[in-house]
Short mmCIF file of C-alpha atoms and ligand atoms in Angstrom, two decimals:
data_model
loop_
_atom_site.label_atom_id
_atom_site.label_comp_id
_atom_site.label_asym_id
_atom_site.label_seq_id
_atom_site.Cartn_x
_atom_site.Cartn_y
_atom_site.Cartn_z
CA MET A 1 16.08 34.51 313.06
CA PRO A 2 12.96 33.85 315.13
CA SER A 3 13.06 30.51 316.82
CA ASN A 4 10.38 28.24 318.17
CA LYS A 5 12.88 26.30 320.24
CA SER A 6 12.85 27.52 323.81
CA LEU A 7 15.39 26.60 326.42
CA LEU A 8 15.50 27.63 330.08
CA VAL A 9 19.00 27.49 331.51
CA LEU A 10 19.33 27.06 335.29
CA PRO A 11 23.06 26.99 336.13
CA GLY A 12 22.50 26.60 339.89
CA ASP A 13 25.38 26.34 342.35
CA GLY A 14 28.99 25.25 342.72
CA ILE A 15 30.43 24.12 339.39
CA GLY A 16 26.99 24.54 337.77
CA PRO A 17 27.64 28.02 336.33
CA GLU A 18 31.12 27.03 335.09
CA VAL A 19 30.02 23.95 333.19
CA MET A 20 26.92 25.71 331.89
CA GLY A 21 29.18 28.47 330.53
CA GLN A 22 30.73 25.92 328.18
CA VAL A 23 27.31 24.65 327.13
CA ARG A 24 26.32 28.21 326.22
CA ARG A 25 29.34 28.33 323.92
CA VAL A 26 28.19 25.14 322.18
CA VAL A 27 24.68 26.58 321.81
CA ASP A 28 26.15 29.79 320.33
CA TRP A 29 28.20 27.69 317.94
CA MET A 30 25.09 25.87 316.76
CA ASP A 31 23.37 29.17 316.22
CA LYS A 32 26.21 30.39 313.99
CA ARG A 33 27.25 27.23 312.22
CA ARG A 34 24.17 25.01 312.09
CA ALA A 35 21.43 27.60 311.80
CA VAL A 36 19.76 26.01 314.82
CA SER A 37 18.77 28.80 317.12
CA PHE A 38 17.17 28.74 320.51
CA ASP A 39 15.25 31.27 322.57
CA ILE A 40 17.32 31.05 325.72
CA SER A 41 16.37 32.44 329.09
CA GLU A 42 18.32 32.01 332.28
CA ASP A 43 17.17 31.87 335.88
CA LEU A 44 18.16 30.87 339.40
CA VAL A 45 17.73 27.59 341.21
CA GLY A 46 19.09 26.05 344.41
CA GLY A 47 21.37 28.06 346.69
CA ALA A 48 21.55 30.86 344.12
CA ALA A 49 17.77 31.27 344.34
CA ILE A 50 17.89 31.07 348.15
CA ASP A 51 20.42 33.92 348.22
CA ALA A 52 18.30 36.06 345.89
CA HIS A 53 14.75 35.15 346.93
CA GLY A 54 14.96 33.14 350.16
CA ILE A 55 13.60 29.97 348.52
CA PRO A 56 15.30 27.33 346.32
CA VAL A 57 13.00 27.96 343.36
CA THR A 58 10.34 30.62 342.84
CA ASP A 59 6.85 30.08 341.42
CA ALA A 60 7.85 32.32 338.53
CA THR A 61 10.78 30.05 337.67
CA VAL A 62 8.59 26.95 337.86
CA GLU A 63 6.09 28.70 335.54
CA LYS A 64 8.87 29.46 333.09
CA ALA A 65 10.07 25.87 333.24
CA MET A 66 6.53 24.69 332.42
CA GLY A 67 6.39 26.96 329.40
CA VAL A 68 9.63 26.08 327.62
CA ASP A 69 10.47 23.12 325.41
CA ALA A 70 13.35 22.07 327.64
CA VAL A 71 15.10 23.02 330.86
CA LEU A 72 18.86 22.65 331.15
CA LEU A 73 20.05 22.50 334.75
CA GLY A 74 23.60 22.63 336.13
CA ALA A 75 23.76 21.51 339.75
CA VAL A 76 22.42 22.56 343.13
CA GLY A 77 23.64 22.63 346.72
CA GLY A 78 26.71 23.42 348.76
CA PRO A 79 28.02 23.79 352.32
CA LYS A 80 26.80 27.39 352.52
CA TRP A 81 23.20 26.16 352.69
CA ASP A 82 23.78 22.91 354.62
CA SER A 83 22.45 24.24 357.91
CA LEU A 84 19.13 25.39 356.45
CA ASP A 85 15.93 23.72 357.45
CA PHE A 86 15.37 20.57 355.38
CA SER A 87 12.38 22.00 353.51
CA LYS A 88 14.38 25.05 352.44
CA LYS A 89 17.53 23.36 351.16
CA PRO A 90 18.76 23.91 347.58
CA GLU A 91 17.90 20.28 346.69
CA ARG A 92 14.21 21.02 347.32
CA GLY A 93 14.28 23.35 344.31
CA LEU A 94 15.38 20.53 342.04
CA LEU A 95 12.87 18.12 343.55
CA ARG A 96 10.05 20.65 343.12
CA LEU A 97 10.89 21.14 339.45
CA ARG A 98 10.88 17.37 338.90
CA LYS A 99 7.59 16.98 340.74
CA ASP A 100 5.70 20.00 339.38
CA LEU A 101 6.69 19.24 335.80
CA GLN A 102 5.83 15.57 336.43
CA LEU A 103 9.15 14.40 335.02
CA TYR A 104 8.67 10.81 336.04
CA ALA A 105 11.16 9.10 333.72
CA ASN A 106 14.81 9.84 334.35
CA LEU A 107 17.10 8.45 331.65
CA ARG A 108 20.67 7.97 332.80
CA PRO A 109 22.88 6.42 330.16
CA ALA A 110 26.18 4.88 331.25
CA LEU A 111 28.37 4.74 328.21
CA CYS A 112 32.07 4.00 328.34
CA PHE A 113 33.98 6.04 325.78
CA GLU A 114 36.76 3.97 324.26
CA ALA A 115 39.37 6.55 325.19
CA LEU A 116 38.32 6.36 328.84
CA VAL A 117 38.47 2.60 329.31
CA GLU A 118 41.59 3.07 331.44
CA ALA A 119 39.96 5.78 333.59
CA SER A 120 37.53 3.32 335.14
CA THR A 121 38.52 1.66 338.40
CA LEU A 122 37.34 -1.60 336.85
CA LYS A 123 39.36 -3.78 334.49
CA PRO A 124 39.28 -2.57 330.88
CA GLU A 125 37.70 -5.80 329.60
CA VAL A 126 34.81 -5.38 332.06
CA VAL A 127 33.86 -1.89 330.88
CA ALA A 128 35.08 -1.62 327.26
CA GLY A 129 32.10 -1.06 324.98
CA LEU A 130 29.70 -0.62 327.90
CA ASP A 131 26.40 1.00 326.91
CA ILE A 132 23.57 0.72 329.40
CA MET A 133 20.58 2.90 330.11
CA ILE A 134 19.16 3.30 333.59
CA VAL A 135 15.57 4.47 333.69
CA ARG A 136 14.93 5.82 337.17
CA GLU A 137 11.42 6.66 338.39
CA LEU A 138 11.72 10.29 339.47
CA THR A 139 8.51 11.67 340.97
CA GLY A 140 7.44 9.00 343.42
CA GLY A 141 8.69 6.52 345.98
CA VAL A 142 10.42 7.39 349.20
CA TYR A 143 11.50 10.80 347.89
CA PHE A 144 7.93 12.09 348.02
CA GLY A 145 5.94 9.50 350.01
CA GLU A 146 3.82 10.56 352.99
CA PRO A 147 3.93 10.41 355.94
CA ARG A 148 7.39 11.80 356.37
CA GLY A 149 9.20 13.79 359.02
CA ILE A 150 11.00 13.67 362.33
CA GLU A 151 8.92 13.53 365.50
CA THR A 152 9.67 13.36 369.20
CA LEU A 153 8.02 10.46 370.98
CA PRO A 154 6.46 10.73 374.46
CA ASN A 155 9.52 8.98 375.95
CA GLY A 156 11.77 11.69 374.49
CA GLU A 157 13.18 9.49 371.73
CA ARG A 158 13.09 10.89 368.23
CA ARG A 159 11.67 9.03 365.25
CA GLY A 160 12.38 9.69 361.56
CA VAL A 161 9.86 8.49 358.97
CA ASN A 162 9.82 8.21 355.19
CA THR A 163 7.37 6.24 353.14
CA GLN A 164 8.05 4.14 350.07
CA VAL A 165 4.87 4.19 348.02
CA TYR A 166 3.97 3.44 344.40
CA THR A 167 0.70 3.17 342.52
CA THR A 168 -0.03 1.01 339.49
CA SER A 169 -0.03 3.94 337.08
CA GLU A 170 3.24 5.34 338.42
CA ILE A 171 4.91 1.99 337.83
CA ARG A 172 3.36 1.37 334.41
CA ARG A 173 4.23 4.73 332.87
CA VAL A 174 7.91 4.54 333.74
CA ALA A 175 8.10 0.88 332.73
CA ALA A 176 6.57 1.80 329.37
CA VAL A 177 9.37 4.30 328.78
CA ALA A 178 11.93 1.59 329.56
CA PHE A 179 10.31 -0.94 327.21
CA GLU A 180 10.10 1.62 324.40
CA LEU A 181 13.76 2.53 324.83
CA ALA A 182 14.72 -1.15 324.80
CA ARG A 183 12.99 -1.54 321.45
CA LYS A 184 15.37 1.03 320.00
CA ARG A 185 18.36 -0.56 321.72
CA ASN A 186 19.11 -4.22 322.38
CA GLY A 187 15.60 -5.28 323.35
CA ARG A 188 16.23 -6.18 326.96
CA VAL A 189 14.87 -4.71 330.21
CA THR A 190 15.94 -5.62 333.75
CA SER A 191 13.50 -4.40 336.39
CA CYS A 192 14.98 -3.93 339.86
CA GLU A 193 13.24 -3.79 343.24
CA LYS A 194 13.30 -5.55 346.60
CA ALA A 195 10.23 -7.72 346.22
CA ASN A 196 11.74 -10.08 348.79
CA VAL A 197 11.24 -7.56 351.60
CA MET A 198 8.96 -4.74 350.35
CA GLU A 199 5.30 -4.84 349.32
CA SER A 200 5.88 -1.87 347.03
CA GLY A 201 8.54 -4.03 345.38
CA VAL A 202 6.08 -6.90 344.93
CA LEU A 203 3.63 -4.51 343.27
CA TRP A 204 6.43 -3.07 341.11
CA ARG A 205 7.42 -6.54 339.87
CA GLU A 206 3.82 -7.62 339.18
CA GLU A 207 2.88 -4.44 337.31
CA VAL A 208 6.02 -4.39 335.17
CA GLN A 209 5.42 -8.03 334.26
CA LYS A 210 1.74 -7.35 333.44
CA LEU A 211 2.55 -4.42 331.20
CA HIS A 212 5.17 -6.51 329.46
CA ASP A 213 2.74 -9.37 328.82
CA GLU A 214 0.08 -6.96 327.55
CA SER A 215 2.09 -4.70 325.27
CA PHE A 216 5.79 -5.45 325.11
CA GLN A 217 6.22 -9.18 324.57
CA ASP A 218 8.86 -8.48 321.93
CA VAL A 219 11.13 -7.12 324.68
CA GLU A 220 13.00 -9.55 326.93
CA LEU A 221 12.13 -8.81 330.56
CA SER A 222 13.93 -10.04 333.65
CA HIS A 223 13.56 -9.10 337.31
CA MET A 224 16.42 -8.65 339.72
CA TYR A 225 16.66 -7.65 343.37
CA ALA A 226 18.26 -4.22 343.57
CA ASP A 227 21.08 -5.38 345.84
CA ASN A 228 21.97 -8.11 343.39
CA ALA A 229 21.84 -5.52 340.57
CA ALA A 230 24.34 -3.39 342.49
CA MET A 231 26.67 -6.38 342.65
CA GLN A 232 26.11 -7.43 339.03
CA LEU A 233 26.89 -3.87 337.86
CA VAL A 234 30.48 -4.21 339.03
CA ARG A 235 30.80 -7.94 338.30
CA ASN A 236 29.57 -7.93 334.72
CA PRO A 237 27.91 -4.64 333.72
CA LYS A 238 27.64 -5.56 330.04
CA GLN A 239 24.91 -8.09 330.83
CA PHE A 240 22.49 -5.11 331.07
CA ASP A 241 20.75 -3.16 328.34
CA VAL A 242 17.97 -1.11 329.99
CA ILE A 243 17.50 -1.11 333.77
CA VAL A 244 14.23 0.23 335.16
CA THR A 245 13.92 0.92 338.86
CA ASP A 246 12.40 3.17 341.48
CA ASN A 247 13.54 6.60 342.61
CA LEU A 248 15.87 5.62 345.46
CA PHE A 249 17.38 2.48 343.92
CA GLY A 250 17.80 4.44 340.69
CA ASP A 251 19.65 7.20 342.50
CA ILE A 252 22.09 4.68 343.94
CA LEU A 253 22.49 2.39 340.94
CA SER A 254 23.07 5.31 338.58
CA ASP A 255 25.88 6.71 340.73
CA GLU A 256 27.41 3.25 340.77
CA ALA A 257 27.03 2.85 337.00
CA SER A 258 28.62 6.22 336.40
CA MET A 259 31.91 5.07 337.86
CA LEU A 260 32.05 2.23 335.35
CA THR A 261 32.48 4.94 332.74
CA GLY A 262 35.45 6.55 334.44
CA SER A 263 33.93 9.63 336.00
CA LEU A 264 30.72 11.10 337.26
CA GLY A 265 31.81 14.12 335.22
CA MET A 266 30.89 12.32 332.01
CA LEU A 267 27.27 11.39 332.53
CA PRO A 268 24.25 13.31 331.25
CA SER A 269 20.61 12.67 332.05
CA ALA A 270 17.17 13.42 330.70
CA SER A 271 14.03 13.70 332.80
CA LEU A 272 10.87 13.31 330.78
CA GLY A 273 7.16 13.73 331.43
CA ASP A 274 4.10 12.69 329.47
CA VAL A 275 3.42 13.80 325.94
CA ASP A 276 0.73 16.54 326.06
CA GLU A 277 -2.04 17.40 323.57
CA THR A 278 0.35 19.48 321.50
CA GLY A 279 2.73 16.54 321.13
CA ARG A 280 5.24 18.14 323.46
CA ARG A 281 6.89 16.28 326.29
CA LYS A 282 8.04 18.32 329.28
CA ALA A 283 11.73 17.75 329.79
CA MET A 284 14.68 18.72 331.92
CA TYR A 285 18.28 17.82 331.15
CA GLU A 286 21.04 17.78 333.73
CA PRO A 287 24.38 16.16 334.48
CA VAL A 288 24.25 13.27 336.95
CA HIS A 289 27.03 14.86 339.02
CA GLY A 290 26.39 17.36 341.79
CA SER A 291 27.66 20.88 342.48
CA ALA A 292 31.14 19.69 343.62
CA PRO A 293 31.73 22.62 346.02
CA ASP A 294 35.28 21.39 346.70
CA ILE A 295 36.41 22.35 343.19
CA ALA A 296 33.89 25.11 342.40
CA GLY A 297 35.30 28.31 340.93
CA GLN A 298 38.69 26.77 340.17
CA GLY A 299 38.19 25.96 336.50
CA LYS A 300 38.71 22.26 337.21
CA ALA A 301 35.22 20.96 336.55
CA ASN A 302 34.51 18.65 333.65
CA PRO A 303 31.83 20.26 331.44
CA VAL A 304 31.28 17.09 329.38
CA ALA A 305 28.30 15.74 331.35
CA THR A 306 26.43 19.02 330.86
CA VAL A 307 27.44 19.28 327.20
CA LEU A 308 26.18 15.71 326.71
CA SER A 309 22.96 16.72 328.49
CA LEU A 310 22.50 19.35 325.79
CA ALA A 311 23.04 16.58 323.22
CA MET A 312 20.26 14.58 324.89
CA ALA A 313 18.00 17.65 324.65
CA LEU A 314 18.79 17.93 320.95
CA ARG A 315 17.92 14.27 320.50
CA TYR A 316 14.88 13.81 322.72
CA THR A 317 13.17 17.22 322.76
CA PHE A 318 14.20 18.91 319.53
CA ASP A 319 14.45 15.87 317.30
CA LEU A 320 17.84 17.04 316.02
CA ALA A 321 19.65 13.70 315.96
CA ASP A 322 22.33 14.92 313.54
CA ASP A 323 23.24 17.81 315.80
CA ALA A 324 23.23 15.53 318.85
CA ASP A 325 25.56 13.14 317.00
CA LEU A 326 27.86 16.03 316.18
CA VAL A 327 28.17 17.10 319.82
CA GLU A 328 28.73 13.52 320.98
CA LYS A 329 31.36 12.97 318.30
CA ALA A 330 33.17 16.14 319.33
CA VAL A 331 33.41 14.75 322.87
CA GLU A 332 34.72 11.44 321.57
CA LYS A 333 37.37 13.13 319.43
CA VAL A 334 38.59 15.38 322.22
CA LEU A 335 38.94 12.40 324.54
CA ALA A 336 40.72 10.39 321.86
CA LYS A 337 43.32 13.15 321.62
CA GLY A 338 44.09 12.72 325.31
CA ILE A 339 42.65 16.10 326.28
CA ARG A 340 41.24 15.63 329.77
CA THR A 341 39.94 17.52 332.75
CA ALA A 342 41.53 16.40 336.01
CA ASP A 343 38.77 13.92 336.92
CA ILE A 344 39.53 11.78 333.87
CA GLN A 345 43.27 12.32 333.53
CA ALA A 346 45.47 9.41 332.61
CA PRO A 347 49.21 8.94 332.22
CA GLY A 348 50.28 10.93 329.15
CA SER A 349 47.05 12.90 328.89
CA GLN A 350 46.95 16.67 328.68
CA VAL A 351 45.11 18.03 331.72
CA VAL A 352 43.05 21.08 330.82
CA SER A 353 40.72 23.52 332.56
CA THR A 354 36.95 23.72 332.15
CA GLY A 355 37.33 26.52 329.62
CA GLN A 356 40.07 24.74 327.69
CA MET A 357 37.87 21.66 327.46
CA GLY A 358 35.25 23.98 325.95
CA ASP A 359 37.86 25.32 323.50
CA ALA A 360 38.78 21.79 322.47
CA LEU A 361 35.14 20.82 321.93
CA LEU A 362 34.49 23.89 319.78
CA ALA A 363 37.64 23.21 317.75
CA GLU A 364 36.38 19.68 316.99
CA LEU A 365 32.94 21.01 316.09
CA ASP A 366 34.55 23.54 313.76
CA ALA A 367 36.67 20.83 312.16
CA MET A 368 33.67 18.56 311.57
CA ALA A 369 31.49 21.35 310.18
CA ALA A 370 34.24 22.70 307.90
C1 IPM B 401 20.57 13.04 341.71
C2 IPM B 401 20.92 13.72 343.01
C3 IPM B 401 19.62 14.25 343.63
C4 IPM B 401 18.77 13.06 343.97
C5 IPM B 401 19.82 15.16 344.84
C6 IPM B 401 20.73 16.34 344.53
C7 IPM B 401 18.50 15.66 345.37
O1 IPM B 401 21.59 12.85 343.83
O2 IPM B 401 19.98 13.69 340.83
O3 IPM B 401 20.89 11.86 341.56
O4 IPM B 401 18.94 12.43 345.03
O5 IPM B 401 17.89 12.72 343.18
MG1 MG B 402 22.11 10.98 342.92
#
């Protein structure tokens, strides 16, 4: 069957290829059982691209990524490439994709599955029922700001420089995404910055407030210093609905939020750009976790975050909410049966490999579609 749904799969490094292998099985299942087919192509990114081409992502791969409906990425990086020059590291491939595709809004949901309440290091009553969405600005701030670099001063000392910089439009477009999401959720946005010490934070706060007053008065907006937000996330995370914040604070707060849910191995993410003339929104989906070189190749990795990233692609890019629901329900059912990869094991649970987790997910999908 010809398909107009195109997907570029970039497994990357470390556990990336293993977890992506399970996602491919889910995609194949959808093809067979749901008559939803995708044109899938696969390519290299990160260390894998360095080994093959000498750079962490080629122009041709970036071109491909621009042309498809959605990119699905595994993970990049590993000790093998740690000694490379900063500008040639695997991570630069990921950052280039984000930047060139202008994927400025990074959606990182932190949802605590009921079956995993005990897997969190926090008390069950603190995390049970948790459902927050972190919207991280992804193409600006200190990650990309100029000037940057390491220089040697005349006195022989070295000096490292990065620049935190945001413009009005960069702040407004990501804030708009957060407000729109809040409208479909519980109607509340918390904007986080450090306006007490940073001018870029003052601008962030003012612009978010302005946009709110102009166009989103139906949403409840509050502002919070990012350090306080870090504390509130472990004190009482359920006070949050949508959090919107800059690139660096978002990186940190989303890692913190992930642990509320039990494991970094559970969290998907979506990175979205603007809607173009054809109504299409460039998008890349990836797990929040990294390449986990310490367990790579051992069949221990949890594929759930990547499988849930596919579910986000179904929901946000392909408008297939029913299919996304199905995938998310399969995850829930597997967890409820006590089937766990090592990262989320609990007393009495059955610890399975990456592939066995894939088997269990497919069995649940089969059962639901029967
Ligand atoms: C993330 C990662 C990346 C980041 C790294 C791998 C460049 O930590 O996606 O959160 O810092 O953005
Ligand atoms: Mg991170």
